[in-house]
């Protein structure tokens, strides 16, 4: 399942800072329709994503009825991404067999 969206980078400050792009409501609803076939536990959804020239594999985190796309430093640093930056995301939800 392919999904494209735009969103702002947000920072969550816990014991260590984490950075995410929230998946918009419409795309989250689409993902929820296939979540049972995609999740491998705890509600996380495996995806392959691309922001700019950087492709990466990660898992969406469920949050308040939607999802958060985590952004590791290896994704943020090459593009100089910081909280508040607007990004375009191309993503493929990896469905189980």
CSV table of C-alpha atoms in Angstrom, one decimal:
chain,number,residue,atom,x,y,z
A,1,UNK,CA,0.0,0.0,0.0
A,2,UNK,CA,1.5,3.3,-1.1
A,3,UNK,CA,0.9,6.5,0.8
A,4,UNK,CA,2.1,10.1,0.2
A,5,UNK,CA,1.6,13.1,2.5
A,6,UNK,CA,3.2,16.3,3.7
A,7,UNK,CA,3.7,17.1,7.4
A,8,UNK,CA,5.9,19.0,9.9
A,9,UNK,CA,8.7,17.5,11.8
A,10,UNK,CA,7.9,17.4,15.5
A,11,UNK,CA,10.1,16.7,18.5
A,12,UNK,CA,9.1,14.6,21.5
A,13,UNK,CA,11.3,15.2,24.5
A,14,UNK,CA,11.4,12.2,26.8
A,15,UNK,CA,14.5,10.7,28.4
A,16,UNK,CA,16.0,11.2,24.9
A,17,UNK,CA,14.6,13.4,22.1
A,18,UNK,CA,12.7,11.7,19.3
A,19,UNK,CA,11.6,13.2,16.0
A,20,UNK,CA,8.5,12.3,14.1
A,21,UNK,CA,6.2,13.3,11.2
A,22,UNK,CA,2.6,12.8,12.1
A,23,UNK,CA,0.6,11.0,9.4
A,24,UNK,CA,-2.4,13.0,8.5
A,25,UNK,CA,-5.9,11.8,9.5
A,26,UNK,CA,-7.0,10.7,6.0
A,27,UNK,CA,-3.8,8.6,5.4
A,28,UNK,CA,-4.0,7.2,8.9
A,29,UNK,CA,-7.5,6.0,8.3
A,30,UNK,CA,-6.3,4.3,5.1
A,31,UNK,CA,-3.5,2.6,7.0
A,32,UNK,CA,-5.9,1.5,9.7
A,33,UNK,CA,-7.9,-0.4,7.1
A,34,UNK,CA,-4.9,-2.7,6.4
A,35,UNK,CA,-3.3,-2.6,9.9
A,36,UNK,CA,-4.3,-6.1,10.8
A,37,UNK,CA,-2.4,-7.4,7.7
A,38,UNK,CA,0.6,-5.2,8.4
A,39,UNK,CA,1.3,-5.1,12.1
A,40,UNK,CA,3.8,-7.4,13.8
A,41,UNK,CA,2.6,-6.6,17.3
A,42,UNK,CA,2.0,-3.6,19.6
A,43,UNK,CA,0.2,-1.8,16.8
A,44,UNK,CA,3.4,-0.8,15.0
A,45,UNK,CA,3.2,-0.8,11.2
A,46,UNK,CA,6.4,-1.6,9.2
A,47,UNK,CA,7.0,0.8,6.3
A,48,UNK,CA,9.6,1.9,3.8
A,49,UNK,CA,9.7,5.6,3.4
A,50,UNK,CA,11.4,8.4,1.5
A,51,UNK,CA,11.9,12.0,2.3
A,52,UNK,CA,13.8,13.9,-0.4
A,53,UNK,CA,16.8,11.7,-1.4
A,54,UNK,CA,16.8,9.6,1.7
A,55,UNK,CA,15.0,6.2,1.7
A,56,UNK,CA,14.7,4.3,5.0
A,57,UNK,CA,12.9,1.4,6.7
A,58,UNK,CA,11.1,1.9,10.0
A,59,UNK,CA,7.8,1.3,11.7
A,60,UNK,CA,4.9,3.7,12.3
A,61,UNK,CA,4.0,4.2,16.0
A,62,UNK,CA,0.2,4.4,16.8
A,63,UNK,CA,-0.7,7.6,18.6
A,64,UNK,CA,-4.2,9.0,19.4
A,65,UNK,CA,-5.9,7.1,16.6
A,66,UNK,CA,-3.3,8.0,14.0
A,67,UNK,CA,0.4,7.3,13.4
A,68,UNK,CA,3.8,8.9,13.8
A,69,UNK,CA,6.6,8.3,11.4
A,70,UNK,CA,9.9,8.2,13.3
A,71,UNK,CA,12.9,10.1,11.8
A,72,UNK,CA,16.3,8.9,12.9
A,73,UNK,CA,19.3,11.2,12.8
A,74,UNK,CA,20.5,9.3,9.6
A,75,UNK,CA,17.3,10.6,7.9
A,76,UNK,CA,17.3,14.2,9.4
A,77,UNK,CA,21.0,15.1,9.2
A,78,UNK,CA,21.7,14.7,5.4
A,79,UNK,CA,18.8,17.1,4.8
A,80,UNK,CA,19.3,19.4,7.8
A,81,UNK,CA,15.8,18.7,9.1
A,82,UNK,CA,14.7,20.3,12.3
A,83,UNK,CA,11.4,20.6,14.3
A,84,UNK,CA,8.9,22.6,12.4
A,85,UNK,CA,10.3,21.8,8.9
A,86,UNK,CA,7.7,20.8,6.4
A,87,UNK,CA,8.5,17.6,4.5
A,88,UNK,CA,7.0,15.5,1.8
A,89,UNK,CA,6.8,11.7,2.5
A,90,UNK,CA,6.4,8.8,0.1
A,91,UNK,CA,5.8,5.6,2.0
A,92,UNK,CA,4.9,2.0,1.4
A,93,UNK,CA,3.2,0.0,4.1
A,94,UNK,CA,4.7,-3.5,4.2
A,95,UNK,CA,1.9,-6.0,4.3
A,96,UNK,CA,2.5,-9.5,5.7
A,97,UNK,CA,2.0,-12.5,3.5
